PDB file of C-alpha atoms and ligand atoms in Angstrom:
ATOM      1  CA  MET T 115      -1.052 -21.238 -19.404  1.00 54.00           C
ATOM      2  CA  LYS T 116       0.806 -17.999 -18.846  1.00 73.00           C
ATOM      3  CA  LEU T 117      -0.590 -15.925 -15.973  1.00 76.00           C
ATOM      4  CA  GLU T 118       0.367 -12.756 -17.808  1.00 72.00           C
ATOM      5  CA  SER T 119      -2.415 -13.415 -20.309  1.00 78.00           C
ATOM      6  CA  VAL T 120      -5.166 -13.228 -17.662  1.00 95.00           C
ATOM      7  CA  CYS T 121      -3.673 -10.117 -16.060  1.00 94.00           C
ATOM      8  CA  GLN T 122      -5.099  -7.849 -18.711  1.00 94.00           C
ATOM      9  CA  GLU T 123      -8.606  -9.097 -17.928  1.00 95.00           C
ATOM     10  CA  ALA T 124      -7.905  -8.894 -14.197  1.00 97.00           C
ATOM     11  CA  ALA T 125      -6.882  -5.263 -14.640  1.00 96.00           C
ATOM     12  CA  VAL T 126     -10.201  -4.448 -16.327  1.00 95.00           C
ATOM     13  CA  TYR T 127     -12.115  -6.219 -13.531  1.00 94.00           C
ATOM     14  CA  VAL T 128     -10.209  -4.511 -10.701  1.00 94.00           C
ATOM     15  CA  ARG T 129     -10.349  -1.094 -12.336  1.00 92.00           C
ATOM     16  CA  GLU T 130     -14.122  -1.399 -12.616  1.00 89.00           C
ATOM     17  CA  ARG T 131     -14.430  -2.473  -8.953  1.00 87.00           C
ATOM     18  CA  MET T 132     -12.331   0.472  -7.740  1.00 85.00           C
ATOM     19  CA  ALA T 133     -13.885   3.135  -9.924  1.00 79.00           C
ATOM     20  CA  HIS T 134     -15.423   5.123  -7.070  1.00 70.00           C
ATOM     21  CA  GLU T 135     -12.771   5.110  -4.352  1.00 61.00           C
ATOM     22  CA  GLY T 136     -11.388   8.470  -3.267  1.00 57.00           C
ATOM     23  CA  THR T 137      -9.054   7.910  -0.326  1.00 52.00           C
ATOM     24  CA  GLY T 138      -5.883   6.991  -2.213  1.00 47.00           C
ATOM     25  CA  HIS T 139      -6.968   3.387  -2.617  1.00 61.00           C
ATOM     26  CA  ASP T 140      -7.791   3.969  -6.199  1.00 85.00           C
ATOM     27  CA  TRP T 141      -7.001   2.183  -9.426  1.00 92.00           C
ATOM     28  CA  ARG T 142      -3.873   4.294  -9.933  1.00 93.00           C
ATOM     29  CA  HIS T 143      -2.481   2.910  -6.651  1.00 94.00           C
ATOM     30  CA  ILE T 144      -3.114  -0.616  -7.927  1.00 95.00           C
ATOM     31  CA  ASP T 145      -1.518   0.227 -11.269  1.00 96.00           C
ATOM     32  CA  ARG T 146       1.613   1.701  -9.638  1.00 97.00           C
ATOM     33  CA  VAL T 147       1.971  -1.216  -7.229  1.00 98.00           C
ATOM     34  CA  THR T 148       1.516  -3.725 -10.062  1.00 98.00           C
ATOM     35  CA  LYS T 149       4.163  -2.072 -12.245  1.00 98.00           C
ATOM     36  CA  LEU T 150       6.568  -1.858  -9.315  1.00 98.00           C
ATOM     37  CA  ALA T 151       5.898  -5.491  -8.358  1.00 98.00           C
ATOM     38  CA  ILE T 152       6.653  -6.598 -11.932  1.00 98.00           C
ATOM     39  CA  ALA T 153       9.918  -4.634 -11.991  1.00 98.00           C
ATOM     40  CA  ILE T 154      11.053  -5.843  -8.551  1.00 98.00           C
ATOM     41  CA  ALA T 155      10.034  -9.440  -9.368  1.00 98.00           C
ATOM     42  CA  ALA T 156      12.134  -9.413 -12.538  1.00 98.00           C
ATOM     43  CA  ARG T 157      15.168  -8.134 -10.653  1.00 98.00           C
ATOM     44  CA  GLU T 158      14.745 -10.473  -7.667  1.00 98.00           C
ATOM     45  CA  GLY T 159      14.042 -13.588  -9.759  1.00 98.00           C
ATOM     46  CA  ALA T 160      10.445 -13.967  -8.505  1.00 98.00           C
ATOM     47  CA  ASP T 161       7.577 -15.296 -10.630  1.00 97.00           C
ATOM     48  CA  VAL T 162       6.383 -12.187 -12.476  1.00 96.00           C
ATOM     49  CA  GLY T 163       2.891 -13.513 -13.324  1.00 96.00           C
ATOM     50  CA  ILE T 164       2.119 -14.429  -9.698  1.00 97.00           C
ATOM     51  CA  CYS T 165       3.334 -11.029  -8.491  1.00 97.00           C
ATOM     52  CA  GLN T 166       1.371  -9.192 -11.166  1.00 98.00           C
ATOM     53  CA  LEU T 167      -1.935 -10.945 -10.456  1.00 98.00           C
ATOM     54  CA  ALA T 168      -1.535 -10.730  -6.682  1.00 98.00           C
ATOM     55  CA  ALA T 169      -0.724  -7.011  -6.941  1.00 98.00           C
ATOM     56  CA  LEU T 170      -3.793  -6.394  -9.106  1.00 97.00           C
ATOM     57  CA  PHE T 171      -6.073  -8.066  -6.536  1.00 97.00           C
ATOM     58  CA  HIS T 172      -4.278  -7.047  -3.349  1.00 95.00           C
ATOM     59  CA  ASP T 173      -6.602  -4.259  -2.182  1.00 93.00           C
ATOM     60  CA  LEU T 174      -9.991  -5.754  -3.086  1.00 93.00           C
ATOM     61  CA  PRO T 175     -10.348  -7.343   0.398  1.00 91.00           C
ATOM     62  CA  ASP T 176      -9.486  -4.016   2.096  1.00 83.00           C
ATOM     63  CA  ASP T 177     -11.898  -2.740   4.768  1.00 78.00           C
ATOM     64  CA  LYS T 178     -12.401   0.456   2.805  1.00 74.00           C
ATOM     65  CA  LEU T 179     -13.689  -1.404  -0.230  1.00 76.00           C
ATOM     66  CA  THR T 180     -15.623  -4.318   1.222  1.00 82.00           C
ATOM     67  CA  ASP T 181     -17.607  -5.349   4.301  1.00 86.00           C
ATOM     68  CA  SER T 182     -16.385  -8.939   4.090  1.00 90.00           C
ATOM     69  CA  LYS T 183     -12.764  -9.863   3.426  1.00 90.00           C
ATOM     70  CA  GLU T 184     -13.728 -13.559   3.312  1.00 91.00           C
ATOM     71  CA  GLN T 185     -16.383 -12.926   0.677  1.00 93.00           C
ATOM     72  CA  GLU T 186     -13.982 -10.834  -1.351  1.00 93.00           C
ATOM     73  CA  LEU T 187     -11.264 -13.522  -1.234  1.00 95.00           C
ATOM     74  CA  GLU T 188     -13.883 -16.052  -2.335  1.00 96.00           C
ATOM     75  CA  ASN T 189     -14.839 -13.787  -5.258  1.00 96.00           C
ATOM     76  CA  ILE T 190     -11.178 -13.574  -6.279  1.00 97.00           C
ATOM     77  CA  VAL T 191     -10.837 -17.380  -6.177  1.00 97.00           C
ATOM     78  CA  LEU T 192     -13.986 -17.749  -8.302  1.00 98.00           C
ATOM     79  CA  TRP T 193     -12.707 -15.163 -10.760  1.00 97.00           C
ATOM     80  CA  MET T 194      -9.372 -16.991 -11.146  1.00 97.00           C
ATOM     81  CA  ASN T 195     -11.150 -20.345 -11.516  1.00 97.00           C
ATOM     82  CA  ARG T 196     -13.308 -18.901 -14.278  1.00 97.00           C
ATOM     83  CA  HIS T 197     -10.141 -17.694 -16.014  1.00 97.00           C
ATOM     84  CA  HIS T 198      -8.455 -21.101 -15.690  1.00 97.00           C
ATOM     85  CA  VAL T 199      -5.632 -20.021 -13.408  1.00 97.00           C
ATOM     86  CA  PRO T 200      -3.957 -23.252 -12.197  1.00 96.00           C
ATOM     87  CA  ASP T 201      -5.032 -24.313  -8.673  1.00 97.00           C
ATOM     88  CA  ALA T 202      -1.540 -24.048  -7.195  1.00 98.00           C
ATOM     89  CA  ASP T 203      -1.259 -20.454  -8.470  1.00 97.00           C
ATOM     90  CA  VAL T 204      -4.726 -19.601  -7.133  1.00 98.00           C
ATOM     91  CA  ARG T 205      -3.710 -20.882  -3.690  1.00 98.00           C
ATOM     92  CA  HIS T 206      -0.438 -18.965  -3.794  1.00 98.00           C
ATOM     93  CA  ILE T 207      -2.056 -15.686  -4.909  1.00 97.00           C
ATOM     94  CA  VAL T 208      -4.840 -15.935  -2.315  1.00 97.00           C
ATOM     95  CA  GLU T 209      -2.282 -16.638   0.398  1.00 96.00           C
ATOM     96  CA  ILE T 210      -0.385 -13.488  -0.582  1.00 96.00           C
ATOM     97  CA  ILE T 211      -3.495 -11.297  -0.607  1.00 95.00           C
ATOM     98  CA  ALA T 212      -4.854 -12.770   2.630  1.00 94.00           C
ATOM     99  CA  THR T 213      -1.552 -12.352   4.490  1.00 93.00           C
ATOM    100  CA  MET T 214      -1.250  -8.771   3.281  1.00 89.00           C
ATOM    101  CA  SER T 215      -4.795  -7.753   4.130  1.00 73.00           C
ATOM    102  CA  PHE T 216      -5.394  -9.620   7.392  1.00 64.00           C
ATOM    103  CA  ARG T 217      -2.513  -7.855   9.017  1.00 58.00           C
ATOM    104  CA  GLY T 218      -2.637  -7.274  12.723  1.00 43.00           C
ATOM    105  CA  GLY T 219       0.130  -5.768  14.864  1.00 39.00           C
ATOM    106  CA  GLY T 220       3.259  -5.687  12.715  1.00 51.00           C
ATOM    107  CA  GLY T 221       1.705  -8.068  10.183  1.00 66.00           C
ATOM    108  CA  ALA T 222       2.591 -11.691   9.499  1.00 78.00           C
ATOM    109  CA  PRO T 223       5.775 -12.164   7.465  1.00 90.00           C
ATOM    110  CA  MET T 224       5.218 -13.132   3.846  1.00 95.00           C
ATOM    111  CA  ARG T 225       6.109 -16.801   3.275  1.00 96.00           C
ATOM    112  CA  THR T 226       7.198 -16.667  -0.368  1.00 97.00           C
ATOM    113  CA  LEU T 227       9.457 -14.410  -2.417  1.00 98.00           C
ATOM    114  CA  GLU T 228       6.461 -13.427  -4.555  1.00 98.00           C
ATOM    115  CA  GLY T 229       4.545 -12.360  -1.437  1.00 97.00           C
ATOM    116  CA  GLN T 230       7.534 -10.368  -0.237  1.00 97.00           C
ATOM    117  CA  VAL T 231       7.791  -8.595  -3.582  1.00 98.00           C
ATOM    118  CA  VAL T 232       4.102  -7.580  -3.659  1.00 98.00           C
ATOM    119  CA  GLN T 233       4.206  -6.414  -0.043  1.00 97.00           C
ATOM    120  CA  ASP T 234       7.333  -4.364  -0.798  1.00 97.00           C
ATOM    121  CA  ALA T 235       5.666  -2.762  -3.832  1.00 98.00           C
ATOM    122  CA  ASP T 236       2.580  -1.845  -1.752  1.00 96.00           C
ATOM    123  CA  ARG T 237       4.710  -0.383   1.030  1.00 96.00           C
ATOM    124  CA  LEU T 238       6.869   1.564  -1.422  1.00 98.00           C
ATOM    125  CA  ASP T 239       3.734   3.262  -2.779  1.00 97.00           C
ATOM    126  CA  ALA T 240       3.054   4.589   0.733  1.00 97.00           C
ATOM    127  CA  ILE T 241       6.379   6.462   0.914  1.00 98.00           C
ATOM    128  CA  GLY T 242       8.354   8.999  -1.124  1.00 98.00           C
ATOM    129  CA  ALA T 243       6.683  11.690  -3.230  1.00 98.00           C
ATOM    130  CA  ILE T 244       3.664   9.506  -4.003  1.00 98.00           C
ATOM    131  CA  GLY T 245       3.356   8.517  -0.343  1.00 98.00           C
ATOM    132  CA  ILE T 246       3.295  12.178   0.695  1.00 98.00           C
ATOM    133  CA  ALA T 247       0.626  12.935  -1.912  1.00 97.00           C
ATOM    134  CA  ARG T 248      -1.501   9.973  -0.770  1.00 95.00           C
ATOM    135  CA  THR T 249      -1.179  10.972   2.869  1.00 96.00           C
ATOM    136  CA  PHE T 250      -2.527  14.458   2.278  1.00 96.00           C
ATOM    137  CA  THR T 251      -5.269  13.126   0.017  1.00 93.00           C
ATOM    138  CA  TYR T 252      -6.334  10.686   2.742  1.00 92.00           C
ATOM    139  CA  ALA T 253      -6.182  13.359   5.444  1.00 94.00           C
ATOM    140  CA  GLY T 254      -8.220  15.734   3.288  1.00 93.00           C
ATOM    141  CA  ALA T 255     -10.851  13.078   2.591  1.00 89.00           C
ATOM    142  CA  LYS T 256     -11.146  12.418   6.358  1.00 90.00           C
ATOM    143  CA  GLY T 257     -11.258  16.106   7.260  1.00 91.00           C
ATOM    144  CA  HIS T 258      -8.000  15.858   9.220  1.00 92.00           C
ATOM    145  CA  LEU T 259      -5.730  18.835   9.744  1.00 93.00           C
ATOM    146  CA  ILE T 260      -2.314  19.166   8.108  1.00 94.00           C
ATOM    147  CA  HIS T 261      -0.452  19.494  11.402  1.00 93.00           C
ATOM    148  CA  GLU T 262      -0.989  20.099  15.100  1.00 89.00           C
ATOM    149  CA  PRO T 263       2.370  20.585  16.805  1.00 83.00           C
ATOM    150  CA  GLU T 264       1.123  19.068  20.105  1.00 72.00           C
ATOM    151  CA  SER T 265       0.059  15.839  18.448  1.00 62.00           C
ATOM    152  CA  ALA T 266       3.243  14.949  16.563  1.00 51.00           C
ATOM    153  CA  PRO T 267       5.566  13.185  16.824  1.00 53.00           C
ATOM    154  CA  ARG T 268       4.431  10.780  19.514  1.00 54.00           C
ATOM    155  CA  GLY T 269       5.700   7.493  18.199  1.00 56.00           C
ATOM    156  CA  VAL T 270       3.724   4.390  17.387  1.00 58.00           C
ATOM    157  CA  LEU T 271       0.118   4.134  18.533  1.00 57.00           C
ATOM    158  CA  THR T 272      -1.797   0.900  18.990  1.00 57.00           C
ATOM    159  CA  ALA T 273      -4.742   0.365  16.639  1.00 53.00           C
ATOM    160  CA  GLU T 274      -7.082   1.029  19.589  1.00 53.00           C
ATOM    161  CA  GLN T 275      -5.390   4.311  20.479  1.00 53.00           C
ATOM    162  CA  TYR T 276      -5.342   5.344  16.858  1.00 52.00           C
ATOM    163  CA  ARG T 277      -9.094   4.899  16.438  1.00 49.00           C
ATOM    164  CA  ASN T 278      -9.544   7.520  19.142  1.00 48.00           C
ATOM    165  CA  GLU T 279      -6.981   9.888  17.655  1.00 56.00           C
ATOM    166  CA  PRO T 280      -8.002  12.894  15.625  1.00 60.00           C
ATOM    167  CA  GLY T 281      -4.891  12.267  13.513  1.00 84.00           C
ATOM    168  CA  THR T 282      -3.119  14.750  11.296  1.00 92.00           C
ATOM    169  CA  ALA T 283      -1.358  14.274   7.997  1.00 95.00           C
ATOM    170  CA  ILE T 284       2.037  15.025   9.542  1.00 94.00           C
ATOM    171  CA  HIS T 285       1.360  12.627  12.407  1.00 92.00           C
ATOM    172  CA  HIS T 286       0.922   9.835   9.883  1.00 93.00           C
ATOM    173  CA  PHE T 287       4.600  10.130   8.944  1.00 95.00           C
ATOM    174  CA  TYR T 288       5.554   9.167  12.504  1.00 92.00           C
ATOM    175  CA  GLU T 289       3.027   6.411  13.047  1.00 90.00           C
ATOM    176  CA  LYS T 290       3.735   4.696   9.733  1.00 93.00           C
ATOM    177  CA  LEU T 291       5.602   6.235   6.827  1.00 96.00           C
ATOM    178  CA  LEU T 292       9.010   6.716   8.452  1.00 96.00           C
ATOM    179  CA  MET T 293       8.992   3.114   9.693  1.00 95.00           C
ATOM    180  CA  LEU T 294       8.351   1.435   6.364  1.00 96.00           C
ATOM    181  CA  LYS T 295      11.957   1.665   5.130  1.00 97.00           C
ATOM    182  CA  ASP T 296      13.080  -0.919   7.705  1.00 96.00           C
ATOM    183  CA  LEU T 297      10.256  -3.324   6.823  1.00 95.00           C
ATOM    184  CA  MET T 298      11.272  -3.991   3.219  1.00 97.00           C
ATOM    185  CA  ASN T 299      11.834  -7.660   2.353  1.00 97.00           C
ATOM    186  CA  THR T 300      13.987  -7.519  -0.777  1.00 98.00           C
ATOM    187  CA  PRO T 301      17.297  -5.749  -1.528  1.00 98.00           C
ATOM    188  CA  THR T 302      15.758  -3.992  -4.560  1.00 98.00           C
ATOM    189  CA  ALA T 303      12.948  -2.538  -2.442  1.00 98.00           C
ATOM    190  CA  ARG T 304      15.365  -1.593   0.340  1.00 98.00           C
ATOM    191  CA  ALA T 305      17.388   0.531  -2.085  1.00 98.00           C
ATOM    192  CA  LEU T 306      14.244   2.236  -3.414  1.00 98.00           C
ATOM    193  CA  ALA T 307      12.935   2.770   0.112  1.00 98.00           C
ATOM    194  CA  THR T 308      16.192   4.432   1.159  1.00 98.00           C
ATOM    195  CA  GLU T 309      15.796   7.005  -1.613  1.00 98.00           C
ATOM    196  CA  ARG T 310      12.098   7.607  -0.869  1.00 98.00           C
ATOM    197  CA  HIS T 311      12.736   7.840   2.889  1.00 98.00           C
ATOM    198  CA  LEU T 312      15.389  10.486   2.361  1.00 98.00           C
ATOM    199  CA  PHE T 313      12.946  12.484   0.248  1.00 98.00           C
ATOM    200  CA  MET T 314      10.340  12.374   3.067  1.00 97.00           C
ATOM    201  CA  GLU T 315      12.932  13.521   5.609  1.00 96.00           C
ATOM    202  CA  GLN T 316      13.809  16.440   3.343  1.00 97.00           C
ATOM    203  CA  PHE T 317      10.102  17.228   2.957  1.00 97.00           C
ATOM    204  CA  LEU T 318       9.583  17.266   6.754  1.00 96.00           C
ATOM    205  CA  HIS T 319      12.665  19.402   7.267  1.00 96.00           C
ATOM    206  CA  GLN T 320      11.379  21.998   4.797  1.00 96.00           C
ATOM    207  CA  PHE T 321       7.825  21.719   6.180  1.00 96.00           C
ATOM    208  CA  TYR T 322       8.937  22.571   9.732  1.00 95.00           C
ATOM    209  CA  LYS T 323      11.154  25.387   8.469  1.00 96.00           C
ATOM    210  CA  GLU T 324       8.159  26.996   6.770  1.00 96.00           C
ATOM    211  CA  TRP T 325       5.818  26.179   9.698  1.00 94.00           C
ATOM    212  CA  ASP T 326       8.211  27.918  12.088  1.00 94.00           C
ATOM    213  CA  ALA T 327       8.455  31.032   9.888  1.00 96.00           C
ATOM    214  CA  ASP T 328      12.192  30.461   9.692  1.00 95.00           C
ATOM    215  CA  ILE T 329      13.337  33.158   7.267  1.00 96.00           C
ATOM    216  CA  SER T 330      16.918  31.962   6.873  1.00 94.00           C
ATOM    217  CA  VAL T 331      17.762  30.926   3.316  1.00 90.00           C
TER     218      VAL T 331
HETATM  219  P1  LIG Y 560      -2.075   0.535   2.240  1.00 97.55           P
HETATM  220  O1  LIG Y 560      -2.845   0.222   1.000  1.00 97.55           O
HETATM  221  O2  LIG Y 560      -0.664   0.972   1.917  1.00 97.55           O
HETATM  222  O3  LIG Y 560      -2.150  -0.528   3.285  1.00 97.55           O
HETATM  223  P2  LIG Y 560      -3.857   2.235   3.855  1.00 97.55           P
HETATM  224  O4  LIG Y 560      -5.125   1.552   3.552  1.00 97.55           O
HETATM  225  O5  LIG Y 560      -3.388   2.130   5.268  1.00 97.55           O
HETATM  226  O6  LIG Y 560      -2.670   1.854   2.868  1.00 97.55           O
HETATM  227  O7  LIG Y 560      -3.989   3.756   3.451  1.00 97.55           O
HETATM  228  C1  LIG Y 560      -4.062   4.244   2.115  1.00 97.55           C
HETATM  229  C2  LIG Y 560      -3.167   5.486   1.966  1.00 97.55           C
HETATM  230  O8  LIG Y 560      -3.569   6.483   2.895  1.00 97.55           O
HETATM  231  C3  LIG Y 560      -1.682   5.206   2.266  1.00 97.55           C
HETATM  232  O9  LIG Y 560      -0.874   6.019   1.459  1.00 97.55           O
HETATM  233  C4  LIG Y 560      -1.560   5.584   3.715  1.00 97.55           C
HETATM  234  O10 LIG Y 560      -0.239   5.929   4.075  1.00 97.55           O
HETATM  235  C5  LIG Y 560      -2.529   6.738   3.812  1.00 97.55           C
HETATM  236  N1  LIG Y 560      -3.103   6.819   5.156  1.00 97.55           N
HETATM  237  C6  LIG Y 560      -3.602   5.809   5.897  1.00 97.55           C
HETATM  238  N2  LIG Y 560      -4.005   6.240   7.106  1.00 97.55           N
HETATM  239  C7  LIG Y 560      -3.750   7.571   7.126  1.00 97.55           C
HETATM  240  C8  LIG Y 560      -3.929   8.614   8.082  1.00 97.55           C
HETATM  241  N3  LIG Y 560      -4.460   8.389   9.272  1.00 97.55           N
HETATM  242  N4  LIG Y 560      -3.557   9.871   7.744  1.00 97.55           N
HETATM  243  C9  LIG Y 560      -3.026  10.130   6.531  1.00 97.55           C
HETATM  244  N5  LIG Y 560      -2.812   9.200   5.585  1.00 97.55           N
HETATM  245  C10 LIG Y 560      -3.173   7.938   5.872  1.00 97.55           C
HETATM  246 NI1  LIG Y 561      -2.375  -1.220  -1.482  1.00 97.55          NI
END
C-alpha cells in the first residue's frame, strides 16, 4: 500500500488536533514542513511517503500540545495501525518523530535519510522570512519584548538558564536561529538554509540601523 494514500487522512486528523494552537506551532507550520519535506525528499532520493507522514505527525508529541509525549506517540502508532500502515514503516516514522521531539542538548542525530529530511524541513521553517514571522508571533504570545540591547547577543544558553531568562524576540536569533544553518543534514537543505540565513542577517542589520536611529541612507 502506498503511504501517500493515508497522508490525506493524516492531514485531516493532524489539522483537527492542532486547530487551537497560537504560538506558531499551528497547522500551517505542519503544512509548510510537509511540503518542504516532500520536495527535499524527492531531490535527495528519500522515501517521499515516509517523509510526508512523519512530517505531518512530527509536532503532535510536542510539549506545547500534549502533557505526555509517550501517550502521543502511542496514539500515532494506533492511528497508523488503524490505517494499515506497514509495521516497518510505523517503526521508522515513530523513530523519526521520537528522535526529533525528545531532543536534549544538541539533539540526537537522525539515523535515516528520511529522518534527516524531515528534521531539515522543520529547521528550515524556523529560519528565513517565515522564521522571523514565527519568532515575533511566539514572542508576542509570551508577552516578550522585541529587543533589550543589554540582553542580546549573549550566545547559547543552557535549557536551565533559558527557563530563567525573560527572553526577547531578537535574543532568539542568537540562541537558535542563526545556528540552524550549520545543522542541516542534506545538501538541498544546506543551500536553502544559506539563502534564509542571509535574509535573517540582512533583517538584523536593518533592524539595528533603525533601532539606533541611524539616518544614513
Ligand atoms: P520547532 O517546532 O522548530 O522545534 P519550537 O517549538 O522551539 O520550534 O518553537 C516554535 C516557533 O517559535 C519556532 O519558530 C521558534 O523559533 C519560535 N520560538 C521558540 N522559542 C522562542 C523564543 N523564546 N522567542 C521567540 N521565538 C521562539
Ligand atoms: Ni515543527
